[in-house]
PDB file of C-alpha atoms in Angstrom:
ATOM      1  CA  UNK A   1     186.268  90.841 135.709  1.00 76.00           C
ATOM      2  CA  UNK A   2     182.583  91.528 136.369  1.00 81.00           C
ATOM      3  CA  UNK A   3     182.201  93.289 133.028  1.00 83.00           C
ATOM      4  CA  UNK A   4     183.784  90.281 131.188  1.00 80.00           C
ATOM      5  CA  UNK A   5     181.342  87.856 132.973  1.00 82.00           C
ATOM      6  CA  UNK A   6     178.473  90.129 131.991  1.00 87.00           C
ATOM      7  CA  UNK A   7     179.560  90.270 128.368  1.00 84.00           C
ATOM      8  CA  UNK A   8     180.033  86.440 128.289  1.00 82.00           C
ATOM      9  CA  UNK A   9     176.535  85.918 129.716  1.00 85.00           C
ATOM     10  CA  UNK A  10     175.018  88.278 127.267  1.00 86.00           C
ATOM     11  CA  UNK A  11     176.637  86.566 124.285  1.00 86.00           C
ATOM     12  CA  UNK A  12     175.672  83.076 125.565  1.00 82.00           C
ATOM     13  CA  UNK A  13     172.050  84.271 126.018  1.00 85.00           C
ATOM     14  CA  UNK A  14     172.076  85.641 122.511  1.00 83.00           C
ATOM     15  CA  UNK A  15     173.325  82.446 121.119  1.00 83.00           C
ATOM     16  CA  UNK A  16     170.957  80.406 123.007  1.00 83.00           C
ATOM     17  CA  UNK A  17     168.088  82.555 121.724  1.00 81.00           C
ATOM     18  CA  UNK A  18     169.399  82.357 118.152  1.00 80.00           C
ATOM     19  CA  UNK A  19     169.730  78.697 118.467  1.00 79.00           C
ATOM     20  CA  UNK A  20     166.072  78.270 119.641  1.00 77.00           C
ATOM     21  CA  UNK A  21     164.816  80.605 116.827  1.00 75.00           C
ATOM     22  CA  UNK A  22     166.683  78.568 114.262  1.00 76.00           C
ATOM     23  CA  UNK A  23     165.091  75.332 115.592  1.00 73.00           C
ATOM     24  CA  UNK A  24     161.595  76.811 115.818  1.00 71.00           C
ATOM     25  CA  UNK A  25     161.569  78.498 112.400  1.00 74.00           C
ATOM     26  CA  UNK A  26     163.470  75.473 110.856  1.00 73.00           C
ATOM     27  CA  UNK A  27     160.771  73.137 112.068  1.00 72.00           C
ATOM     28  CA  UNK A  28     158.143  75.363 110.739  1.00 71.00           C
ATOM     29  CA  UNK A  29     159.845  75.659 107.252  1.00 75.00           C
ATOM     30  CA  UNK A  30     160.306  71.796 107.206  1.00 72.00           C
ATOM     31  CA  UNK A  31     156.793  71.200 108.132  1.00 70.00           C
ATOM     32  CA  UNK A  32     155.546  73.625 105.392  1.00 73.00           C
ATOM     33  CA  UNK A  33     157.692  71.916 102.798  1.00 74.00           C
ATOM     34  CA  UNK A  34     156.394  68.515 103.846  1.00 71.00           C
ATOM     35  CA  UNK A  35     152.862  69.632 103.626  1.00 68.00           C
ATOM     36  CA  UNK A  36     153.547  71.245 100.113  1.00 72.00           C
ATOM     37  CA  UNK A  37     155.230  68.013  98.963  1.00 71.00           C
ATOM     38  CA  UNK A  38     152.314  65.802 100.008  1.00 66.00           C
ATOM     39  CA  UNK A  39     149.663  68.085  98.741  1.00 66.00           C
ATOM     40  CA  UNK A  40     151.545  68.315  95.252  1.00 69.00           C
ATOM     41  CA  UNK A  41     151.654  64.421  95.028  1.00 66.00           C
ATOM     42  CA  UNK A  42     147.979  64.054  95.968  1.00 62.00           C
ATOM     43  CA  UNK A  43     145.956  64.849  92.919  1.00 63.00           C
ATOM     44  CA  UNK A  44     142.105  64.199  92.829  1.00 61.00           C
ATOM     45  CA  UNK A  45     142.751  60.587  91.615  1.00 64.00           C
ATOM     46  CA  UNK A  46     145.240  59.774  94.446  1.00 68.00           C
ATOM     47  CA  UNK A  47     143.112  61.426  97.070  1.00 67.00           C
ATOM     48  CA  UNK A  48     140.196  59.309  95.908  1.00 72.00           C
ATOM     49  CA  UNK A  49     142.456  56.111  96.206  1.00 74.00           C
ATOM     50  CA  UNK A  50     143.612  57.182  99.765  1.00 70.00           C
ATOM     51  CA  UNK A  51     140.045  57.776 100.801  1.00 73.00           C
ATOM     52  CA  UNK A  52     138.891  54.528  99.432  1.00 77.00           C
ATOM     53  CA  UNK A  53     141.689  52.723 101.193  1.00 75.00           C
ATOM     54  CA  UNK A  54     140.783  54.361 104.558  1.00 73.00           C
ATOM     55  CA  UNK A  55     137.142  53.537 104.062  1.00 76.00           C
ATOM     56  CA  UNK A  56     137.837  49.924 103.481  1.00 81.00           C
ATOM     57  CA  UNK A  57     140.528  49.379 106.072  1.00 79.00           C
ATOM     58  CA  UNK A  58     138.998  48.208 109.428  1.00 81.00           C
ATOM     59  CA  UNK A  59     142.027  49.262 111.495  1.00 78.00           C
ATOM     60  CA  UNK A  60     141.798  52.919 109.995  1.00 75.00           C
ATOM     61  CA  UNK A  61     138.145  52.934 110.599  1.00 77.00           C
ATOM     62  CA  UNK A  62     138.631  51.956 114.263  1.00 79.00           C
ATOM     63  CA  UNK A  63     141.197  54.762 114.553  1.00 75.00           C
ATOM     64  CA  UNK A  64     138.823  57.236 112.990  1.00 75.00           C
ATOM     65  CA  UNK A  65     135.840  56.308 115.219  1.00 77.00           C
ATOM     66  CA  UNK A  66     137.951  56.374 118.238  1.00 78.00           C
ATOM     67  CA  UNK A  67     139.311  60.023 117.258  1.00 77.00           C
ATOM     68  CA  UNK A  68     135.684  61.074 116.788  1.00 75.00           C
ATOM     69  CA  UNK A  69     135.060  60.843 120.575  1.00 79.00           C
ATOM     70  CA  UNK A  70     138.267  62.534 121.573  1.00 81.00           C
ATOM     71  CA  UNK A  71     138.078  65.944 123.410  1.00 82.00           C
ATOM     72  CA  UNK A  72     140.458  68.159 121.379  1.00 84.00           C
ATOM     73  CA  UNK A  73     141.195  70.433 124.340  1.00 85.00           C
ATOM     74  CA  UNK A  74     143.004  67.521 126.305  1.00 87.00           C
ATOM     75  CA  UNK A  75     145.443  67.061 123.066  1.00 89.00           C
ATOM     76  CA  UNK A  76     148.948  68.507 122.824  1.00 91.00           C
ATOM     77  CA  UNK A  77     148.208  69.669 119.258  1.00 88.00           C
ATOM     78  CA  UNK A  78     145.155  69.879 116.929  1.00 87.00           C
ATOM     79  CA  UNK A  79     146.316  71.017 113.490  1.00 86.00           C
ATOM     80  CA  UNK A  80     148.272  69.074 110.826  1.00 83.00           C
ATOM     81  CA  UNK A  81     150.978  71.794 110.980  1.00 82.00           C
ATOM     82  CA  UNK A  82     151.570  71.027 114.686  1.00 85.00           C
ATOM     83  CA  UNK A  83     151.337  67.428 114.090  1.00 86.00           C
ATOM     84  CA  UNK A  84     154.078  67.548 111.475  1.00 83.00           C
ATOM     85  CA  UNK A  85     156.273  69.761 113.827  1.00 84.00           C
ATOM     86  CA  UNK A  86     155.929  67.143 116.584  1.00 88.00           C
ATOM     87  CA  UNK A  87     156.763  64.277 113.960  1.00 86.00           C
ATOM     88  CA  UNK A  88     159.725  66.262 112.822  1.00 84.00           C
ATOM     89  CA  UNK A  89     160.952  66.801 116.305  1.00 85.00           C
ATOM     90  CA  UNK A  90     160.481  63.235 117.589  1.00 88.00           C
ATOM     91  CA  UNK A  91     161.175  61.146 114.409  1.00 87.00           C
ATOM     92  CA  UNK A  92     163.099  63.548 112.272  1.00 84.00           C
ATOM     93  CA  UNK A  93     162.609  64.561 108.562  1.00 80.00           C
ATOM     94  CA  UNK A  94     165.068  62.057 107.185  1.00 84.00           C
ATOM     95  CA  UNK A  95     163.440  59.208 108.966  1.00 87.00           C
ATOM     96  CA  UNK A  96     159.975  60.286 107.837  1.00 84.00           C
ATOM     97  CA  UNK A  97     161.183  60.448 104.194  1.00 81.00           C
ATOM     98  CA  UNK A  98     162.761  56.918 104.654  1.00 87.00           C
ATOM     99  CA  UNK A  99     159.518  55.700 106.019  1.00 86.00           C
ATOM    100  CA  UNK A 100     157.604  57.279 102.910  1.00 81.00           C
ATOM    101  CA  UNK A 101     159.965  55.663 100.538  1.00 84.00           C
ATOM    102  CA  UNK A 102     159.946  52.276 102.122  1.00 87.00           C
ATOM    103  CA  UNK A 103     156.004  52.306 102.334  1.00 82.00           C
ATOM    104  CA  UNK A 104     156.034  53.211  98.603  1.00 79.00           C
ATOM    105  CA  UNK A 105     158.334  50.348  97.783  1.00 84.00           C
ATOM    106  CA  UNK A 106     156.458  47.922 100.172  1.00 84.00           C
ATOM    107  CA  UNK A 107     159.720  47.219 102.117  1.00 88.00           C
ATOM    108  CA  UNK A 108     158.132  48.218 105.486  1.00 85.00           C
ATOM    109  CA  UNK A 109     154.944  46.866 107.006  1.00 85.00           C
ATOM    110  CA  UNK A 110     152.171  48.863 108.730  1.00 81.00           C
ATOM    111  CA  UNK A 111     153.089  47.055 112.033  1.00 83.00           C
ATOM    112  CA  UNK A 112     156.655  48.254 111.793  1.00 88.00           C
ATOM    113  CA  UNK A 113     155.634  51.787 111.160  1.00 86.00           C
ATOM    114  CA  UNK A 114     153.199  51.739 114.068  1.00 85.00           C
ATOM    115  CA  UNK A 115     155.840  50.168 116.494  1.00 88.00           C
ATOM    116  CA  UNK A 116     158.314  52.727 115.641  1.00 88.00           C
ATOM    117  CA  UNK A 117     155.873  55.604 116.147  1.00 88.00           C
ATOM    118  CA  UNK A 118     154.578  54.091 119.483  1.00 88.00           C
ATOM    119  CA  UNK A 119     158.226  54.009 120.538  1.00 91.00           C
ATOM    120  CA  UNK A 120     158.910  57.631 119.722  1.00 91.00           C
ATOM    121  CA  UNK A 121     155.438  59.287 120.544  1.00 91.00           C
ATOM    122  CA  UNK A 122     153.471  59.537 123.736  1.00 90.00           C
ATOM    123  CA  UNK A 123     149.982  58.288 124.072  1.00 88.00           C
ATOM    124  CA  UNK A 124     148.693  61.776 124.056  1.00 89.00           C
ATOM    125  CA  UNK A 125     150.561  62.515 120.921  1.00 90.00           C
ATOM    126  CA  UNK A 126     149.226  59.444 119.105  1.00 87.00           C
ATOM    127  CA  UNK A 127     145.730  60.316 120.197  1.00 87.00           C
ATOM    128  CA  UNK A 128     146.264  63.840 118.805  1.00 89.00           C
ATOM    129  CA  UNK A 129     147.539  62.342 115.490  1.00 86.00           C
ATOM    130  CA  UNK A 130     144.434  60.257 115.262  1.00 84.00           C
ATOM    131  CA  UNK A 131     142.312  63.436 115.807  1.00 87.00           C
ATOM    132  CA  UNK A 132     144.174  65.279 113.215  1.00 85.00           C
ATOM    133  CA  UNK A 133     143.598  62.387 110.819  1.00 80.00           C
ATOM    134  CA  UNK A 134     139.775  62.281 111.680  1.00 80.00           C
ATOM    135  CA  UNK A 135     139.585  66.083 111.207  1.00 81.00           C
ATOM    136  CA  UNK A 136     141.350  65.945 107.827  1.00 75.00           C
ATOM    137  CA  UNK A 137     139.211  63.215 106.479  1.00 72.00           C
ATOM    138  CA  UNK A 138     135.958  65.065 107.535  1.00 73.00           C
ATOM    139  CA  UNK A 139     136.805  68.367 105.896  1.00 70.00           C
TER     140      UNK A 139
END
């Protein structure tokens, strides 16, 4: 009986480790694919348009200026890869793709996106996203 319980425990630990590894590497793969997709759709012309929009939008400028004073050591993440992993975990890939499609179609407003993200992310995670945005804009 003791040998049977030991074998069952080992199997459960191995299954748990395999599940964690699949989740961990799965989110890495998904975040890499999302980054590749975004980078492939942003050519120089589109990138200039995005930067122009950011420079002319006072809300975004407020976010960027707020992020400039943030201490990165206090944030839960500091890179775009980590940011995407958190978004995938908290929001989900399918929902992120839905938001992207709705934003392109104009069927979702900025306020709706912001309220959804604020409901799913903590204040620290939102601050970290702002910091990552600031860092990416100032490359």
